[in-house]
């Protein structure tokens, strides 16, 4: 199975380097010189990593197949993938990929409170996107204290959310606040 590890952004400089939006927690393992990446659309690749370096917080990649800014510009928006079977062989067994989590039931105790719909990877911590039973999106910090168990085989994640996490910022709360303001003679800010 193919796993997206980055999306190419704008060109950087005149020698064919590009900025990338990193979608992996191990860029130093994925973007080593000589690594061959599958791309989407397929007509733009495959691409072989020539160089990888950080410019502040932005990863810059150079590819054997791209020698100038014009070639780099043609790659804007291209998605970069690795084969997950190769990645699984390299991994130390920690962490999960989004495709493994999406569709799992989100449980609090024995109660199903929703379904995992996405994983958002951020620099500080990852977030599970859970669609609750009412169809609303809830952002759940993907930390052991709140998600102590991920059971891929049985199809669920166990949550121990802090009080109010599933009620935080619900649209109904804003409507209630608006109605309170109107009842007080306010304009419903």
Short mmCIF file of N, CA and C in Angstrom, two decimals:
data_model
loop_
_atom_site.label_atom_id
_atom_site.label_comp_id
_atom_site.label_asym_id
_atom_site.label_seq_id
_atom_site.Cartn_x
_atom_site.Cartn_y
_atom_site.Cartn_z
N UNK A 1 0.84 -1.18 0.00
CA UNK A 1 0.00 0.00 0.00
C UNK A 1 0.89 1.25 0.00
N UNK A 2 0.45 2.27 -0.68
CA UNK A 2 1.19 3.52 -0.76
C UNK A 2 0.76 4.46 0.36
N UNK A 3 1.73 5.12 0.98
CA UNK A 3 1.49 6.07 2.07
C UNK A 3 2.06 7.42 1.67
N UNK A 4 1.22 8.46 1.71
CA UNK A 4 1.71 9.79 1.35
C UNK A 4 2.60 10.31 2.46
N UNK A 5 3.80 10.78 2.09
CA UNK A 5 4.74 11.31 3.06
C UNK A 5 5.01 12.80 2.90
N UNK A 6 4.58 13.38 1.77
CA UNK A 6 4.80 14.82 1.56
C UNK A 6 4.00 15.31 0.36
N UNK A 7 3.88 16.64 0.29
CA UNK A 7 3.30 17.29 -0.87
C UNK A 7 4.25 18.41 -1.25
N UNK A 8 4.58 18.49 -2.52
CA UNK A 8 5.53 19.49 -3.00
C UNK A 8 4.88 20.85 -3.08
N UNK A 9 5.62 21.85 -2.59
CA UNK A 9 5.16 23.23 -2.64
C UNK A 9 5.86 23.99 -3.75
N UNK A 10 6.31 25.18 -3.44
CA UNK A 10 6.91 26.04 -4.46
C UNK A 10 8.39 25.74 -4.65
N UNK A 11 8.94 26.15 -5.79
CA UNK A 11 10.38 25.99 -6.03
C UNK A 11 11.18 26.85 -5.05
N UNK A 12 12.43 26.44 -4.82
CA UNK A 12 13.33 27.21 -3.96
C UNK A 12 14.65 27.35 -4.72
N UNK A 13 14.98 28.57 -5.07
CA UNK A 13 16.22 28.81 -5.80
C UNK A 13 16.11 28.45 -7.27
N UNK A 14 17.28 28.34 -7.93
CA UNK A 14 17.28 28.12 -9.39
C UNK A 14 17.78 26.73 -9.78
N UNK A 15 18.15 25.90 -8.81
CA UNK A 15 18.75 24.61 -9.12
C UNK A 15 17.81 23.43 -8.97
N UNK A 16 16.50 23.68 -8.93
CA UNK A 16 15.54 22.59 -8.93
C UNK A 16 15.05 22.12 -7.58
N UNK A 17 15.47 22.77 -6.49
CA UNK A 17 14.97 22.38 -5.18
C UNK A 17 13.53 22.83 -5.02
N UNK A 18 12.79 22.10 -4.19
CA UNK A 18 11.40 22.43 -3.90
C UNK A 18 11.17 22.41 -2.40
N UNK A 19 10.19 23.19 -1.94
CA UNK A 19 9.75 23.10 -0.56
C UNK A 19 8.73 21.96 -0.50
N UNK A 20 8.63 21.31 0.65
CA UNK A 20 7.64 20.26 0.80
C UNK A 20 6.90 20.40 2.10
N UNK A 21 5.62 20.04 2.07
CA UNK A 21 4.82 19.92 3.28
C UNK A 21 5.05 18.48 3.76
N UNK A 22 5.69 18.33 4.88
CA UNK A 22 6.05 17.01 5.40
C UNK A 22 4.84 16.38 6.08
N UNK A 23 4.53 15.13 5.70
CA UNK A 23 3.40 14.40 6.26
C UNK A 23 3.85 13.10 6.93
N UNK A 24 5.08 13.06 7.37
CA UNK A 24 5.63 11.89 8.04
C UNK A 24 6.32 12.35 9.31
N UNK A 25 6.36 11.48 10.30
CA UNK A 25 7.04 11.83 11.53
C UNK A 25 8.53 11.50 11.49
N UNK A 26 9.00 10.94 10.39
CA UNK A 26 10.41 10.58 10.27
C UNK A 26 10.99 11.03 8.93
N UNK A 27 11.01 12.36 8.68
CA UNK A 27 11.52 12.83 7.39
C UNK A 27 12.99 12.46 7.17
N UNK A 28 13.77 12.39 8.25
CA UNK A 28 15.19 12.05 8.10
C UNK A 28 15.38 10.62 7.61
N UNK A 29 14.38 9.75 7.81
CA UNK A 29 14.44 8.37 7.30
C UNK A 29 13.84 8.23 5.91
N UNK A 30 12.88 9.06 5.58
CA UNK A 30 12.15 8.94 4.32
C UNK A 30 12.83 9.63 3.14
N UNK A 31 13.53 10.73 3.41
CA UNK A 31 14.07 11.57 2.34
C UNK A 31 15.59 11.53 2.31
N UNK A 32 16.14 10.35 2.26
CA UNK A 32 17.60 10.20 2.18
C UNK A 32 18.00 10.15 0.71
N UNK A 33 19.19 10.66 0.37
CA UNK A 33 19.64 10.59 -1.02
C UNK A 33 19.59 9.15 -1.53
N UNK A 34 19.02 9.02 -2.72
CA UNK A 34 18.86 7.71 -3.33
C UNK A 34 17.48 7.11 -3.15
N UNK A 35 16.69 7.63 -2.20
CA UNK A 35 15.33 7.11 -1.99
C UNK A 35 14.48 7.42 -3.22
N UNK A 36 13.75 6.41 -3.69
CA UNK A 36 12.87 6.58 -4.85
C UNK A 36 11.45 6.70 -4.34
N UNK A 37 10.79 7.80 -4.72
CA UNK A 37 9.43 8.09 -4.27
C UNK A 37 8.45 7.97 -5.42
N UNK A 38 7.34 7.31 -5.15
CA UNK A 38 6.24 7.26 -6.11
C UNK A 38 5.51 8.59 -6.02
N UNK A 39 4.97 9.06 -7.14
CA UNK A 39 4.31 10.36 -7.13
C UNK A 39 2.91 10.28 -7.72
N UNK A 40 2.12 11.27 -7.38
CA UNK A 40 0.79 11.43 -7.96
C UNK A 40 0.68 12.88 -8.39
N UNK A 41 0.47 13.17 -9.64
CA UNK A 41 0.17 12.25 -10.73
C UNK A 41 1.41 11.46 -11.17
N UNK A 42 1.17 10.24 -11.58
CA UNK A 42 2.24 9.30 -11.93
C UNK A 42 3.14 9.81 -13.06
N UNK A 43 2.59 10.63 -13.96
CA UNK A 43 3.37 11.14 -15.09
C UNK A 43 4.54 12.01 -14.64
N UNK A 44 4.53 12.50 -13.41
CA UNK A 44 5.60 13.38 -12.90
C UNK A 44 6.75 12.61 -12.25
N UNK A 45 6.68 11.29 -12.24
CA UNK A 45 7.71 10.56 -11.51
C UNK A 45 7.93 9.20 -12.08
N UNK A 46 8.58 8.34 -11.32
CA UNK A 46 9.00 8.49 -9.92
C UNK A 46 10.14 9.49 -9.79
N UNK A 47 10.38 9.93 -8.54
CA UNK A 47 11.44 10.89 -8.26
C UNK A 47 12.46 10.27 -7.30
N UNK A 48 13.74 10.52 -7.58
CA UNK A 48 14.83 10.02 -6.74
C UNK A 48 15.41 11.18 -5.96
N UNK A 49 15.44 11.06 -4.64
CA UNK A 49 15.95 12.13 -3.79
C UNK A 49 17.45 12.31 -4.03
N UNK A 50 17.83 13.53 -4.37
CA UNK A 50 19.23 13.90 -4.56
C UNK A 50 19.77 14.54 -3.27
N UNK A 51 18.93 15.42 -2.69
CA UNK A 51 19.35 16.12 -1.47
C UNK A 51 18.13 16.45 -0.62
N UNK A 52 18.37 16.56 0.68
CA UNK A 52 17.34 16.97 1.62
C UNK A 52 18.01 17.84 2.67
N UNK A 53 17.46 19.03 2.89
CA UNK A 53 18.03 19.91 3.90
C UNK A 53 16.93 20.82 4.44
N UNK A 54 17.16 21.26 5.66
CA UNK A 54 16.19 22.15 6.31
C UNK A 54 16.61 23.59 6.14
N UNK A 55 15.66 24.45 5.80
CA UNK A 55 15.86 25.89 5.77
C UNK A 55 14.86 26.46 6.77
N UNK A 56 15.33 26.74 7.97
CA UNK A 56 14.48 27.10 9.11
C UNK A 56 13.57 25.90 9.37
N UNK A 57 12.26 26.05 9.27
CA UNK A 57 11.33 24.94 9.54
C UNK A 57 10.80 24.30 8.26
N UNK A 58 11.43 24.59 7.14
CA UNK A 58 10.93 24.10 5.85
C UNK A 58 11.92 23.10 5.27
N UNK A 59 11.42 21.92 4.89
CA UNK A 59 12.27 20.92 4.26
C UNK A 59 12.38 21.23 2.77
N UNK A 60 13.62 21.24 2.29
CA UNK A 60 13.89 21.45 0.86
C UNK A 60 14.42 20.15 0.29
N UNK A 61 13.84 19.72 -0.82
CA UNK A 61 14.28 18.50 -1.48
C UNK A 61 14.78 18.82 -2.88
N UNK A 62 15.83 18.12 -3.27
CA UNK A 62 16.30 18.14 -4.65
C UNK A 62 16.16 16.73 -5.21
N UNK A 63 15.86 16.63 -6.49
CA UNK A 63 15.66 15.32 -7.13
C UNK A 63 16.60 15.17 -8.31
N UNK A 64 17.06 13.95 -8.55
CA UNK A 64 17.93 13.66 -9.69
C UNK A 64 17.29 14.11 -11.00
N UNK A 65 15.97 13.98 -11.09
CA UNK A 65 15.25 14.23 -12.35
C UNK A 65 14.96 15.71 -12.60
N UNK A 66 15.23 16.58 -11.63
CA UNK A 66 14.89 18.01 -11.76
C UNK A 66 16.16 18.83 -11.59
N UNK A 67 16.50 19.60 -12.64
CA UNK A 67 17.78 20.32 -12.62
C UNK A 67 17.65 21.84 -12.55
N UNK A 68 16.42 22.36 -12.73
CA UNK A 68 16.27 23.82 -12.71
C UNK A 68 14.92 24.23 -12.13
N UNK A 69 14.75 25.53 -11.99
CA UNK A 69 13.53 26.09 -11.39
C UNK A 69 12.29 25.76 -12.21
N UNK A 70 12.41 25.73 -13.53
CA UNK A 70 11.26 25.40 -14.37
C UNK A 70 10.76 23.99 -14.10
N UNK A 71 11.68 23.05 -13.99
CA UNK A 71 11.30 21.68 -13.66
C UNK A 71 10.67 21.60 -12.28
N UNK A 72 11.22 22.37 -11.33
CA UNK A 72 10.67 22.38 -9.96
C UNK A 72 9.26 22.96 -9.95
N UNK A 73 9.04 23.99 -10.76
CA UNK A 73 7.71 24.60 -10.82
C UNK A 73 6.66 23.61 -11.31
N UNK A 74 7.05 22.72 -12.22
CA UNK A 74 6.11 21.72 -12.75
C UNK A 74 5.69 20.69 -11.70
N UNK A 75 6.46 20.60 -10.60
CA UNK A 75 6.14 19.63 -9.55
C UNK A 75 5.22 20.19 -8.47
N UNK A 76 4.89 21.46 -8.54
CA UNK A 76 4.05 22.08 -7.50
C UNK A 76 2.75 21.29 -7.33
N UNK A 77 2.46 20.90 -6.08
CA UNK A 77 1.23 20.17 -5.78
C UNK A 77 1.33 18.66 -5.91
N UNK A 78 2.46 18.16 -6.41
CA UNK A 78 2.65 16.72 -6.57
C UNK A 78 2.74 16.06 -5.19
N UNK A 79 2.08 14.92 -5.04
CA UNK A 79 2.12 14.17 -3.79
C UNK A 79 3.20 13.10 -3.86
N UNK A 80 3.95 12.95 -2.77
CA UNK A 80 5.03 11.98 -2.70
C UNK A 80 4.62 10.81 -1.80
N UNK A 81 4.88 9.58 -2.27
CA UNK A 81 4.46 8.38 -1.54
C UNK A 81 5.62 7.42 -1.35
N UNK A 82 5.52 6.60 -0.29
CA UNK A 82 6.42 5.47 -0.10
C UNK A 82 5.55 4.22 -0.03
N UNK A 83 6.19 3.09 -0.20
CA UNK A 83 5.50 1.81 -0.07
C UNK A 83 5.46 1.46 1.41
N UNK A 84 4.27 1.28 1.99
CA UNK A 84 4.17 1.04 3.44
C UNK A 84 4.79 -0.28 3.85
N UNK A 85 4.88 -1.26 2.97
CA UNK A 85 5.53 -2.52 3.35
C UNK A 85 7.00 -2.29 3.63
N UNK A 86 7.65 -1.43 2.83
CA UNK A 86 9.04 -1.08 3.09
C UNK A 86 9.15 -0.29 4.38
N UNK A 87 8.22 0.64 4.59
CA UNK A 87 8.23 1.47 5.80
C UNK A 87 8.02 0.61 7.04
N UNK A 88 7.12 -0.37 6.97
CA UNK A 88 6.86 -1.24 8.11
C UNK A 88 8.11 -2.01 8.50
N UNK A 89 8.89 -2.42 7.52
CA UNK A 89 10.11 -3.16 7.80
C UNK A 89 11.14 -2.27 8.51
N UNK A 90 11.10 -0.95 8.25
CA UNK A 90 12.05 -0.02 8.86
C UNK A 90 11.58 0.49 10.21
N UNK A 91 10.27 0.49 10.47
CA UNK A 91 9.72 1.08 11.68
C UNK A 91 10.10 0.29 12.92
N UNK A 92 10.05 0.98 14.07
CA UNK A 92 10.37 0.33 15.33
C UNK A 92 9.11 -0.16 16.03
N UNK A 93 7.98 -0.13 15.35
CA UNK A 93 6.75 -0.65 15.92
C UNK A 93 5.92 0.39 16.65
N UNK A 94 6.39 1.63 16.75
CA UNK A 94 5.62 2.65 17.43
C UNK A 94 4.89 3.51 16.41
N UNK A 95 3.70 3.97 16.79
CA UNK A 95 2.94 4.87 15.94
C UNK A 95 2.03 4.14 14.98
N UNK A 96 1.10 4.91 14.41
CA UNK A 96 0.13 4.37 13.47
C UNK A 96 0.04 5.30 12.28
N UNK A 97 -0.32 4.72 11.16
CA UNK A 97 -0.58 5.50 9.96
C UNK A 97 -2.06 5.85 9.92
N UNK A 98 -2.36 6.95 9.23
CA UNK A 98 -3.74 7.41 9.14
C UNK A 98 -4.65 6.32 8.59
N UNK A 99 -4.20 5.61 7.55
CA UNK A 99 -5.07 4.60 6.93
C UNK A 99 -5.39 3.47 7.90
N UNK A 100 -4.57 3.27 8.95
CA UNK A 100 -4.86 2.24 9.94
C UNK A 100 -5.91 2.71 10.94
N UNK A 101 -5.99 4.02 11.17
CA UNK A 101 -6.88 4.58 12.19
C UNK A 101 -8.26 4.95 11.66
N UNK A 102 -8.32 5.43 10.42
CA UNK A 102 -9.60 5.88 9.85
C UNK A 102 -10.58 4.71 9.81
N UNK A 103 -11.77 4.96 10.34
CA UNK A 103 -12.82 3.94 10.36
C UNK A 103 -12.93 3.22 11.70
N UNK A 104 -11.94 3.39 12.58
CA UNK A 104 -12.02 2.75 13.89
C UNK A 104 -13.10 3.43 14.73
N UNK A 105 -13.81 2.65 15.52
CA UNK A 105 -14.81 3.19 16.44
C UNK A 105 -14.08 3.88 17.58
N UNK A 106 -14.59 5.02 18.00
CA UNK A 106 -14.05 5.74 19.15
C UNK A 106 -14.94 5.40 20.34
N UNK A 107 -14.33 4.80 21.38
CA UNK A 107 -15.10 4.35 22.53
C UNK A 107 -14.64 5.06 23.80
N UNK A 108 -15.61 5.39 24.65
CA UNK A 108 -15.34 5.85 26.01
C UNK A 108 -15.94 4.77 26.89
N UNK A 109 -15.10 4.00 27.55
CA UNK A 109 -15.58 2.81 28.26
C UNK A 109 -16.11 1.83 27.23
N UNK A 110 -17.37 1.39 27.40
CA UNK A 110 -17.99 0.49 26.42
C UNK A 110 -18.87 1.22 25.43
N UNK A 111 -19.02 2.54 25.59
CA UNK A 111 -19.90 3.33 24.73
C UNK A 111 -19.16 3.83 23.50
N UNK A 112 -19.74 3.64 22.32
CA UNK A 112 -19.19 4.17 21.08
C UNK A 112 -19.65 5.64 20.98
N UNK A 113 -18.69 6.54 20.90
CA UNK A 113 -19.00 7.97 20.84
C UNK A 113 -18.76 8.56 19.45
N UNK A 114 -18.23 7.75 18.54
CA UNK A 114 -17.98 8.24 17.19
C UNK A 114 -17.06 7.32 16.43
N UNK A 115 -16.56 7.84 15.31
CA UNK A 115 -15.67 7.10 14.42
C UNK A 115 -14.50 7.99 14.03
N UNK A 116 -13.30 7.43 14.02
CA UNK A 116 -12.12 8.18 13.60
C UNK A 116 -12.24 8.46 12.10
N UNK A 117 -12.17 9.74 11.72
CA UNK A 117 -12.29 10.09 10.30
C UNK A 117 -10.98 10.57 9.69
N UNK A 118 -10.00 10.95 10.55
CA UNK A 118 -8.72 11.43 10.01
C UNK A 118 -7.70 11.53 11.14
N UNK A 119 -6.46 11.72 10.75
CA UNK A 119 -5.37 11.98 11.68
C UNK A 119 -4.68 13.24 11.18
N UNK A 120 -4.57 14.22 12.04
CA UNK A 120 -3.89 15.46 11.67
C UNK A 120 -2.55 15.47 12.41
N UNK A 121 -1.46 15.42 11.65
CA UNK A 121 -0.13 15.43 12.26
C UNK A 121 0.36 16.86 12.36
N UNK A 122 0.73 17.24 13.57
CA UNK A 122 1.22 18.59 13.83
C UNK A 122 2.58 18.50 14.51
N UNK A 123 3.27 19.63 14.62
CA UNK A 123 4.60 19.60 15.21
C UNK A 123 4.56 19.28 16.70
N UNK A 124 3.61 19.83 17.43
CA UNK A 124 3.57 19.64 18.87
C UNK A 124 2.99 18.27 19.22
N UNK A 125 1.81 17.96 18.69
CA UNK A 125 1.18 16.67 18.93
C UNK A 125 0.20 16.40 17.81
N UNK A 126 -0.13 15.14 17.62
CA UNK A 126 -1.09 14.76 16.60
C UNK A 126 -2.49 14.85 17.16
N UNK A 127 -3.46 15.02 16.26
CA UNK A 127 -4.87 15.06 16.65
C UNK A 127 -5.64 13.99 15.89
N UNK A 128 -6.47 13.25 16.60
CA UNK A 128 -7.43 12.36 15.95
C UNK A 128 -8.65 13.19 15.63
N UNK A 129 -9.16 13.07 14.43
CA UNK A 129 -10.41 13.72 14.07
C UNK A 129 -11.47 12.65 14.22
N UNK A 130 -12.40 12.88 15.16
CA UNK A 130 -13.46 11.91 15.43
C UNK A 130 -14.79 12.53 15.02
N UNK A 131 -15.53 11.80 14.20
CA UNK A 131 -16.88 12.24 13.87
C UNK A 131 -17.79 11.61 14.91
N UNK A 132 -18.42 12.47 15.74
CA UNK A 132 -19.25 11.94 16.82
C UNK A 132 -20.56 11.39 16.27
N UNK A 133 -21.37 10.83 17.13
CA UNK A 133 -22.61 10.16 16.70
C UNK A 133 -23.62 11.13 16.10
N UNK A 134 -23.44 12.44 16.34
CA UNK A 134 -24.32 13.45 15.75
C UNK A 134 -23.74 14.00 14.45
N UNK A 135 -22.58 13.45 14.01
CA UNK A 135 -21.98 13.89 12.75
C UNK A 135 -21.07 15.10 12.87
N UNK A 136 -20.77 15.51 14.11
CA UNK A 136 -19.89 16.67 14.32
C UNK A 136 -18.44 16.21 14.43
N UNK A 137 -17.53 17.08 14.03
CA UNK A 137 -16.10 16.79 14.08
C UNK A 137 -15.54 17.21 15.44
N UNK A 138 -14.86 16.28 16.10
CA UNK A 138 -14.24 16.55 17.40
C UNK A 138 -12.74 16.30 17.26
N UNK A 139 -11.93 17.25 17.71
CA UNK A 139 -10.48 17.11 17.67
C UNK A 139 -10.03 16.53 19.00
N UNK A 140 -9.38 15.36 18.95
CA UNK A 140 -8.94 14.66 20.16
C UNK A 140 -7.42 14.59 20.15
N UNK A 141 -6.75 15.19 21.15
CA UNK A 141 -5.29 15.08 21.22
C UNK A 141 -4.88 13.61 21.25
N UNK A 142 -4.00 13.22 20.33
CA UNK A 142 -3.58 11.83 20.21
C UNK A 142 -2.37 11.60 21.11
N UNK A 143 -2.65 11.63 22.42
CA UNK A 143 -1.64 11.40 23.45
C UNK A 143 -2.11 10.24 24.31
N UNK A 144 -1.17 9.55 24.93
CA UNK A 144 -1.50 8.34 25.68
C UNK A 144 -2.49 8.59 26.82
N UNK A 145 -2.45 9.76 27.44
CA UNK A 145 -3.36 10.06 28.54
C UNK A 145 -4.82 10.12 28.08
N UNK A 146 -5.06 10.49 26.81
CA UNK A 146 -6.43 10.62 26.30
C UNK A 146 -6.80 9.46 25.38
N UNK A 147 -5.81 8.87 24.71
CA UNK A 147 -6.03 7.71 23.85
C UNK A 147 -5.10 6.59 24.34
N UNK A 148 -5.48 5.92 25.44
CA UNK A 148 -4.59 4.93 26.02
C UNK A 148 -4.50 3.62 25.25
N UNK A 149 -5.47 3.37 24.36
CA UNK A 149 -5.46 2.09 23.64
C UNK A 149 -5.91 2.28 22.20
N UNK A 150 -5.14 1.72 21.28
CA UNK A 150 -5.51 1.63 19.87
C UNK A 150 -5.53 0.14 19.56
N UNK A 151 -6.71 -0.37 19.21
CA UNK A 151 -6.85 -1.80 18.94
C UNK A 151 -7.30 -1.97 17.50
N UNK A 152 -6.31 -2.09 16.61
CA UNK A 152 -6.58 -2.21 15.18
C UNK A 152 -7.37 -3.50 14.90
N UNK A 153 -6.97 -4.60 15.52
CA UNK A 153 -7.61 -5.90 15.26
C UNK A 153 -9.09 -5.90 15.60
N UNK A 154 -9.46 -5.27 16.75
CA UNK A 154 -10.87 -5.25 17.16
C UNK A 154 -11.60 -4.01 16.66
N UNK A 155 -10.88 -3.10 15.98
CA UNK A 155 -11.52 -1.97 15.30
C UNK A 155 -11.95 -0.82 16.18
N UNK A 156 -11.16 -0.47 17.20
CA UNK A 156 -11.54 0.68 18.03
C UNK A 156 -10.33 1.37 18.65
N UNK A 157 -10.58 2.62 19.05
CA UNK A 157 -9.64 3.34 19.91
C UNK A 157 -10.40 3.63 21.20
N UNK A 158 -9.72 3.45 22.32
CA UNK A 158 -10.31 3.74 23.62
C UNK A 158 -9.89 5.14 24.02
N UNK A 159 -10.87 5.97 24.39
CA UNK A 159 -10.61 7.35 24.78
C UNK A 159 -10.91 7.54 26.27
N UNK A 160 -10.13 8.38 26.91
CA UNK A 160 -10.41 8.84 28.27
C UNK A 160 -10.35 10.37 28.22
N UNK A 161 -11.36 10.97 27.56
CA UNK A 161 -11.31 12.42 27.32
C UNK A 161 -11.57 13.21 28.60
N UNK A 162 -10.95 14.38 28.71
CA UNK A 162 -11.28 15.25 29.84
C UNK A 162 -12.73 15.71 29.71
N UNK A 163 -13.34 16.04 30.84
CA UNK A 163 -14.74 16.49 30.84
C UNK A 163 -14.91 17.64 29.84
N UNK A 164 -15.95 17.53 29.03
CA UNK A 164 -16.30 18.61 28.11
C UNK A 164 -15.64 18.55 26.74
N UNK A 165 -14.70 17.62 26.52
CA UNK A 165 -14.00 17.59 25.23
C UNK A 165 -14.97 17.42 24.07
N UNK A 166 -15.98 16.57 24.22
CA UNK A 166 -16.91 16.33 23.12
C UNK A 166 -17.99 17.41 23.04
N UNK A 167 -18.06 18.31 24.02
CA UNK A 167 -19.04 19.39 23.99
C UNK A 167 -18.41 20.74 23.65
N UNK A 168 -17.08 20.79 23.67
CA UNK A 168 -16.35 22.03 23.46
C UNK A 168 -16.63 22.61 22.09
N UNK A 169 -17.01 23.89 22.06
CA UNK A 169 -17.22 24.65 20.81
C UNK A 169 -18.28 24.07 19.88
N UNK A 170 -19.30 23.46 20.43
CA UNK A 170 -20.37 22.96 19.58
C UNK A 170 -21.19 24.13 19.06
N UNK A 171 -21.72 24.02 17.84
CA UNK A 171 -22.51 25.11 17.26
C UNK A 171 -23.71 25.49 18.13
N UNK A 172 -24.33 24.51 18.81
CA UNK A 172 -25.51 24.82 19.63
C UNK A 172 -25.15 25.78 20.75
N UNK A 173 -23.94 25.64 21.31
CA UNK A 173 -23.51 26.52 22.38
C UNK A 173 -23.45 27.96 21.89
N UNK A 174 -22.97 28.16 20.69
CA UNK A 174 -22.89 29.51 20.14
C UNK A 174 -24.30 30.06 19.92
N UNK A 175 -25.22 29.20 19.44
CA UNK A 175 -26.60 29.64 19.23
C UNK A 175 -27.24 30.02 20.56
N UNK A 176 -26.97 29.24 21.62
CA UNK A 176 -27.53 29.56 22.94
C UNK A 176 -27.01 30.90 23.41
N UNK A 177 -25.70 31.15 23.24
CA UNK A 177 -25.13 32.43 23.63
C UNK A 177 -25.76 33.57 22.86
N UNK A 178 -26.00 33.34 21.58
CA UNK A 178 -26.62 34.35 20.74
C UNK A 178 -28.03 34.66 21.24
N UNK A 179 -28.79 33.59 21.56
CA UNK A 179 -30.15 33.77 22.06
C UNK A 179 -30.16 34.49 23.40
N UNK A 180 -29.18 34.19 24.28
CA UNK A 180 -29.11 34.89 25.57
C UNK A 180 -28.91 36.38 25.33
N UNK A 181 -28.03 36.74 24.40
CA UNK A 181 -27.80 38.15 24.10
C UNK A 181 -29.06 38.81 23.59
N UNK A 182 -29.81 38.10 22.76
CA UNK A 182 -31.04 38.67 22.21
C UNK A 182 -32.07 38.84 23.30
N UNK A 183 -32.14 37.88 24.24
CA UNK A 183 -33.09 37.99 25.34
C UNK A 183 -32.78 39.17 26.23
N UNK A 184 -31.51 39.53 26.31
CA UNK A 184 -31.08 40.68 27.12
C UNK A 184 -31.23 41.99 26.36
N UNK A 185 -31.76 41.91 25.16
CA UNK A 185 -31.91 43.13 24.37
C UNK A 185 -30.70 43.43 23.52
N UNK A 186 -29.77 42.50 23.46
CA UNK A 186 -28.56 42.70 22.66
C UNK A 186 -28.83 42.40 21.20
N UNK A 187 -27.89 42.65 20.37
CA UNK A 187 -28.05 42.46 18.94
C UNK A 187 -27.63 41.07 18.51
N UNK A 188 -27.26 40.21 19.43
CA UNK A 188 -26.85 38.85 19.07
C UNK A 188 -25.47 38.82 18.46
N UNK A 189 -24.53 39.42 19.14
CA UNK A 189 -23.17 39.54 18.60
C UNK A 189 -22.64 38.24 18.15
#
